[in-house]
Amino acid sequence: MATGAVAEMGDADDVFGEGDSDGDGRIACGPSNTTVPVPVCVDGPPVLPLWRQTRAEFTDPWPAEWTLALGYSCPEDAVPTMTAADFRRLPLAAPVLRLQPDRGWVLVNKETIVMTDPAEQTLRTDLLGYGVDVVATPASYRYDFGDGSPDLITTSPGHEWPNHDTFHFYERLGTVQVTLTTTWQGRYRVDGTTVWRDVNGTATTATTSAPFTVEERRSRLVDDLCTDIPKPDDC
């Protein structure tokens, strides 16, 4: 019986009707009604297809051809799939949002630097009774600076001054908060397998800074040092 270019139910030296002539445990079973392409599997060799013959009455002759009942399958076909919805239900922790300077106020028209932790997260869950290891990796970061300006979207976790690459200039005075939304990609491995598979979809987490003020500081001449105690009235 031919499935693609391979004789799956018997060797070339087996002859239909003569049994297992070469002792390999397989017999030639005659012609089939179709051919079946052989898949390329990840977790091992493919499972052979299933063929069948049927007759209306047991006294009727068997049909000349075998009919395909079930095509090839791969070992990984039996592995449950982690969906995007499954991934989003995991308790992903939002990464820490850091500001520089971090003192409760920033200067207007000066760089306010934002950054976060790019560390992966490893989680454990189950799918349909199978234990599953999951690794979540930050894919991108979205910063909402709370002043109505366009969001900053980047793949960089940011760096401290003077190597900073994620920052914002506030142009108006007031009280604001920064919100960081992190998009995560995932991959998972089912117990009993060695293959890591990508989750087809993403998850997000969000964290918001404490409120801080955008202030303007001006210099001016004074009669005495502002560090004097008591502080001079004109400081």
CSV table of C-alpha atoms in Angstrom, one decimal:
chain,number,residue,atom,x,y,z
A,1,MET,CA,0.0,0.0,0.0
A,2,ALA,CA,1.6,3.3,-1.1
A,3,THR,CA,1.5,6.4,1.1
A,4,GLY,CA,3.4,8.9,-0.9
A,5,ALA,CA,6.5,7.1,-2.2
A,6,VAL,CA,6.7,4.7,0.7
A,7,ALA,CA,5.2,1.2,1.1
A,8,GLU,CA,3.9,1.5,4.6
A,9,MET,CA,2.1,-1.8,4.9
A,10,GLY,CA,4.7,-4.0,3.3
A,11,ASP,CA,8.1,-4.1,1.7
A,12,ALA,CA,8.7,-4.2,-2.0
A,13,ASP,CA,9.6,-7.9,-1.8
A,14,ASP,CA,6.3,-8.7,-0.1
A,15,VAL,CA,3.6,-9.8,-2.5
A,16,PHE,CA,-0.1,-9.2,-1.7
A,17,GLY,CA,-1.7,-12.4,-0.4
A,18,GLU,CA,1.6,-14.2,0.5
A,19,GLY,CA,1.9,-12.9,4.1
A,20,ASP,CA,5.0,-11.6,5.7
A,21,SER,CA,7.6,-13.0,3.3
A,22,ASP,CA,10.6,-11.3,4.8
A,23,GLY,CA,9.7,-11.5,8.5
A,24,ASP,CA,9.7,-7.8,9.2
A,25,GLY,CA,6.2,-7.9,10.8
A,26,ARG,CA,4.5,-6.2,7.9
A,27,ILE,CA,2.5,-7.6,5.1
A,28,ALA,CA,1.5,-6.3,1.7
A,29,CYS,CA,-2.2,-5.4,1.8
A,30,GLY,CA,-2.9,-4.5,-1.8
A,31,PRO,CA,-3.6,-1.2,-3.6
A,32,SER,CA,-5.2,1.9,-1.8
A,33,ASN,CA,-7.6,4.6,-3.0
A,34,THR,CA,-5.1,7.4,-2.4
A,35,THR,CA,-1.6,8.4,-1.5
A,36,VAL,CA,-0.7,10.2,1.8
A,37,PRO,CA,2.1,12.8,2.1
A,38,VAL,CA,4.6,12.0,4.9
A,39,PRO,CA,4.9,14.9,7.4
A,40,VAL,CA,8.0,16.2,9.0
A,41,CYS,CA,7.6,15.8,12.7
A,42,VAL,CA,9.4,17.6,15.5
A,43,ASP,CA,9.2,15.1,18.4
A,44,GLY,CA,9.9,11.9,16.6
A,45,PRO,CA,9.0,9.8,13.6
A,46,PRO,CA,5.4,10.1,12.3
A,47,VAL,CA,2.8,7.6,13.4
A,48,LEU,CA,1.7,5.5,10.4
A,49,PRO,CA,-1.7,6.1,8.8
A,50,LEU,CA,-4.7,3.9,9.3
A,51,TRP,CA,-6.4,2.1,6.4
A,52,ARG,CA,-9.6,0.0,6.3
A,53,GLN,CA,-11.8,-2.3,4.2
A,54,THR,CA,-15.5,-2.6,4.7
A,55,ARG,CA,-18.2,-4.9,3.2
A,56,ALA,CA,-21.9,-4.9,3.7
A,57,GLU,CA,-22.2,-8.6,4.5
A,58,PHE,CA,-19.6,-11.0,5.8
A,59,THR,CA,-20.2,-13.2,2.8
A,60,ASP,CA,-19.5,-10.4,0.3
A,61,PRO,CA,-16.0,-10.3,-1.2
A,62,TRP,CA,-13.6,-7.7,0.2
A,63,PRO,CA,-13.1,-4.6,-2.0
A,64,ALA,CA,-10.1,-4.5,-4.3
A,65,GLU,CA,-8.7,-1.3,-2.6
A,66,TRP,CA,-8.1,-0.1,0.9
A,67,THR,CA,-9.6,3.2,2.1
A,68,LEU,CA,-7.7,5.8,4.1
A,69,ALA,CA,-9.3,6.1,7.5
A,70,LEU,CA,-6.7,8.3,9.3
A,71,GLY,CA,-3.7,10.0,7.9
A,72,TYR,CA,-0.2,10.4,9.4
A,73,SER,CA,0.1,12.1,12.7
A,74,CYS,CA,3.1,13.4,14.7
A,75,PRO,CA,3.9,12.8,18.3
A,76,GLU,CA,3.5,16.5,19.0
A,77,ASP,CA,-0.1,16.4,17.7
A,78,ALA,CA,-1.1,14.9,21.0
A,79,VAL,CA,0.5,17.8,23.0
A,80,PRO,CA,-2.0,20.4,24.2
A,81,THR,CA,-1.6,23.9,22.8
A,82,MET,CA,-1.2,27.0,25.0
A,83,THR,CA,-3.4,29.7,23.5
A,84,ALA,CA,-3.1,33.5,23.9
A,85,ALA,CA,-6.0,33.3,26.4
A,86,ASP,CA,-4.1,30.7,28.5
A,87,PHE,CA,-1.0,32.9,28.4
A,88,ARG,CA,-2.9,36.0,29.5
A,89,ARG,CA,-4.4,34.1,32.5
A,90,LEU,CA,-0.9,33.5,34.0
A,91,PRO,CA,0.1,35.7,37.0
A,92,LEU,CA,2.7,37.8,35.2
A,93,ALA,CA,4.3,40.4,37.5
A,94,ALA,CA,4.6,43.9,36.1
A,95,PRO,CA,8.3,44.9,35.9
A,96,VAL,CA,9.4,47.8,38.2
A,97,LEU,CA,9.2,51.3,36.7
A,98,ARG,CA,12.1,53.5,37.6
A,99,LEU,CA,12.4,57.3,37.1
A,100,GLN,CA,15.5,59.5,37.0
A,101,PRO,CA,15.4,61.9,38.8
A,102,ASP,CA,13.3,60.1,41.4
A,103,ARG,CA,12.7,62.8,44.1
A,104,GLY,CA,9.0,63.6,43.8
A,105,TRP,CA,9.5,66.4,41.2
A,106,VAL,CA,11.2,67.0,37.9
A,107,LEU,CA,12.1,70.1,36.0
A,108,VAL,CA,10.0,71.4,33.0
A,109,ASN,CA,11.8,71.2,29.7
A,110,LYS,CA,14.5,68.9,31.2
A,111,GLU,CA,14.9,65.2,30.5
A,112,THR,CA,12.8,62.8,32.7
A,113,ILE,CA,14.4,59.4,32.2
A,114,VAL,CA,12.3,56.2,32.4
A,115,MET,CA,13.6,52.6,32.6
A,116,THR,CA,12.5,49.1,33.7
A,117,ASP,CA,13.8,45.6,34.3
A,118,PRO,CA,14.0,43.4,31.1
A,119,ALA,CA,14.2,40.1,33.1
A,120,GLU,CA,12.3,37.0,31.8
A,121,GLN,CA,9.7,35.3,34.0
A,122,THR,CA,9.4,31.6,34.5
A,123,LEU,CA,6.1,30.2,35.5
A,124,ARG,CA,4.5,26.8,36.0
A,125,THR,CA,1.0,25.8,35.0
A,126,ASP,CA,-1.0,23.0,33.5
A,127,LEU,CA,-3.0,22.3,30.4
A,128,LEU,CA,-5.6,19.6,30.2
A,129,GLY,CA,-3.8,17.7,33.0
A,130,TYR,CA,-0.3,18.2,31.6
A,131,GLY,CA,2.3,20.1,33.5
A,132,VAL,CA,3.8,23.0,31.5
A,133,ASP,CA,6.8,25.3,32.0
A,134,VAL,CA,6.3,28.8,30.6
A,135,VAL,CA,8.9,31.5,29.9
A,136,ALA,CA,7.6,35.0,29.4
A,137,THR,CA,9.9,37.6,27.8
A,138,PRO,CA,9.4,41.4,27.5
A,139,ALA,CA,8.9,42.2,23.8
A,140,SER,CA,8.1,46.0,24.0
A,141,TYR,CA,7.4,48.8,26.4
A,142,ARG,CA,4.8,51.6,26.1
A,143,TYR,CA,5.2,54.7,28.3
A,144,ASP,CA,2.2,57.1,28.9
A,145,PHE,CA,3.7,60.2,30.5
A,146,GLY,CA,0.3,61.5,31.8
A,147,ASP,CA,0.5,64.9,30.1
A,148,GLY,CA,-1.4,64.2,26.9
A,149,SER,CA,1.7,63.7,24.8
A,150,PRO,CA,2.1,60.7,22.4
A,151,ASP,CA,3.2,57.5,24.1
A,152,LEU,CA,6.7,56.3,23.8
A,153,ILE,CA,6.9,52.8,22.4
A,154,THR,CA,10.2,51.1,22.4
A,155,THR,CA,11.9,47.7,22.7
A,156,SER,CA,14.6,49.1,24.9
A,157,PRO,CA,14.3,48.7,28.7
A,158,GLY,CA,16.1,52.0,29.1
A,159,HIS,CA,19.4,53.0,30.9
A,160,GLU,CA,20.5,55.4,33.5
A,161,TRP,CA,22.0,58.8,32.7
A,162,PRO,CA,24.3,59.5,30.8
A,163,ASN,CA,23.6,56.4,28.6
A,164,HIS,CA,19.8,56.9,28.7
A,165,ASP,CA,17.7,56.3,25.6
A,166,THR,CA,14.2,56.4,27.0
A,167,PHE,CA,13.1,59.9,28.3
A,168,HIS,CA,10.6,62.6,28.0
A,169,PHE,CA,10.5,66.4,28.2
A,170,TYR,CA,7.5,67.8,30.1
A,171,GLU,CA,6.5,71.2,28.7
A,172,ARG,CA,3.8,72.2,31.2
A,173,LEU,CA,3.8,72.5,35.0
A,174,GLY,CA,1.5,70.3,37.0
A,175,THR,CA,1.2,66.9,38.7
A,176,VAL,CA,1.5,63.8,36.5
A,177,GLN,CA,2.1,60.0,36.7
A,178,VAL,CA,3.9,57.7,34.3
A,179,THR,CA,2.2,54.4,33.2
A,180,LEU,CA,4.3,51.6,31.8
A,181,THR,CA,2.6,48.9,29.8
A,182,THR,CA,4.8,45.9,28.9
A,183,THR,CA,4.0,43.4,26.2
A,184,TRP,CA,5.2,39.9,26.8
A,185,GLN,CA,5.9,37.0,24.4
A,186,GLY,CA,5.8,33.4,25.6
A,187,ARG,CA,7.2,30.0,25.0
A,188,TYR,CA,6.2,26.8,26.7
A,189,ARG,CA,7.3,23.2,27.1
A,190,VAL,CA,4.9,20.4,28.1
A,191,ASP,CA,6.1,17.8,30.6
A,192,GLY,CA,7.5,14.7,28.8
A,193,THR,CA,8.7,16.6,25.8
A,194,THR,CA,11.9,18.5,25.0
A,195,VAL,CA,10.6,21.0,22.5
A,196,TRP,CA,9.9,24.6,23.4
A,197,ARG,CA,6.9,26.1,21.5
A,198,ASP,CA,5.9,29.7,20.9
A,199,VAL,CA,2.7,31.0,22.3
A,200,ASN,CA,0.6,32.4,19.4
A,201,GLY,CA,-0.3,35.7,21.0
A,202,THR,CA,0.9,38.1,23.6
A,203,ALA,CA,0.1,39.3,27.1
A,204,THR,CA,0.4,42.7,28.8
A,205,THR,CA,1.1,44.1,32.3
A,206,ALA,CA,0.8,47.6,33.5
A,207,THR,CA,2.3,49.6,36.4
A,208,THR,CA,2.0,53.3,37.3
A,209,SER,CA,4.4,55.6,39.2
A,210,ALA,CA,3.5,57.6,42.2
A,211,PRO,CA,2.3,61.2,41.4
A,212,PHE,CA,5.1,63.8,41.0
A,213,THR,CA,5.2,67.4,40.1
A,214,VAL,CA,6.7,69.2,37.1
A,215,GLU,CA,8.2,72.4,38.4
A,216,GLU,CA,10.1,75.4,37.1
A,217,ARG,CA,13.2,76.6,39.0
A,218,ARG,CA,14.7,80.1,38.4
A,219,SER,CA,17.9,81.5,39.6
A,220,ARG,CA,18.2,85.1,41.1
A,221,LEU,CA,20.6,87.2,43.0
A,222,VAL,CA,20.2,87.4,46.8
A,223,ASP,CA,21.9,89.4,49.5
A,224,ASP,CA,23.0,86.4,51.6
A,225,LEU,CA,23.6,82.7,51.2
A,226,CYS,CA,20.4,80.6,51.0
A,227,THR,CA,22.2,78.0,53.1
A,228,ASP,CA,22.4,80.4,56.1
A,229,ILE,CA,20.3,79.6,59.1
A,230,PRO,CA,17.8,81.1,59.5
A,231,LYS,CA,17.2,81.1,55.7
A,232,PRO,CA,17.1,84.7,54.4
A,233,ASP,CA,13.6,86.0,53.3
A,234,ASP,CA,14.6,86.5,49.7
A,235,CYS,CA,15.6,82.9,49.1
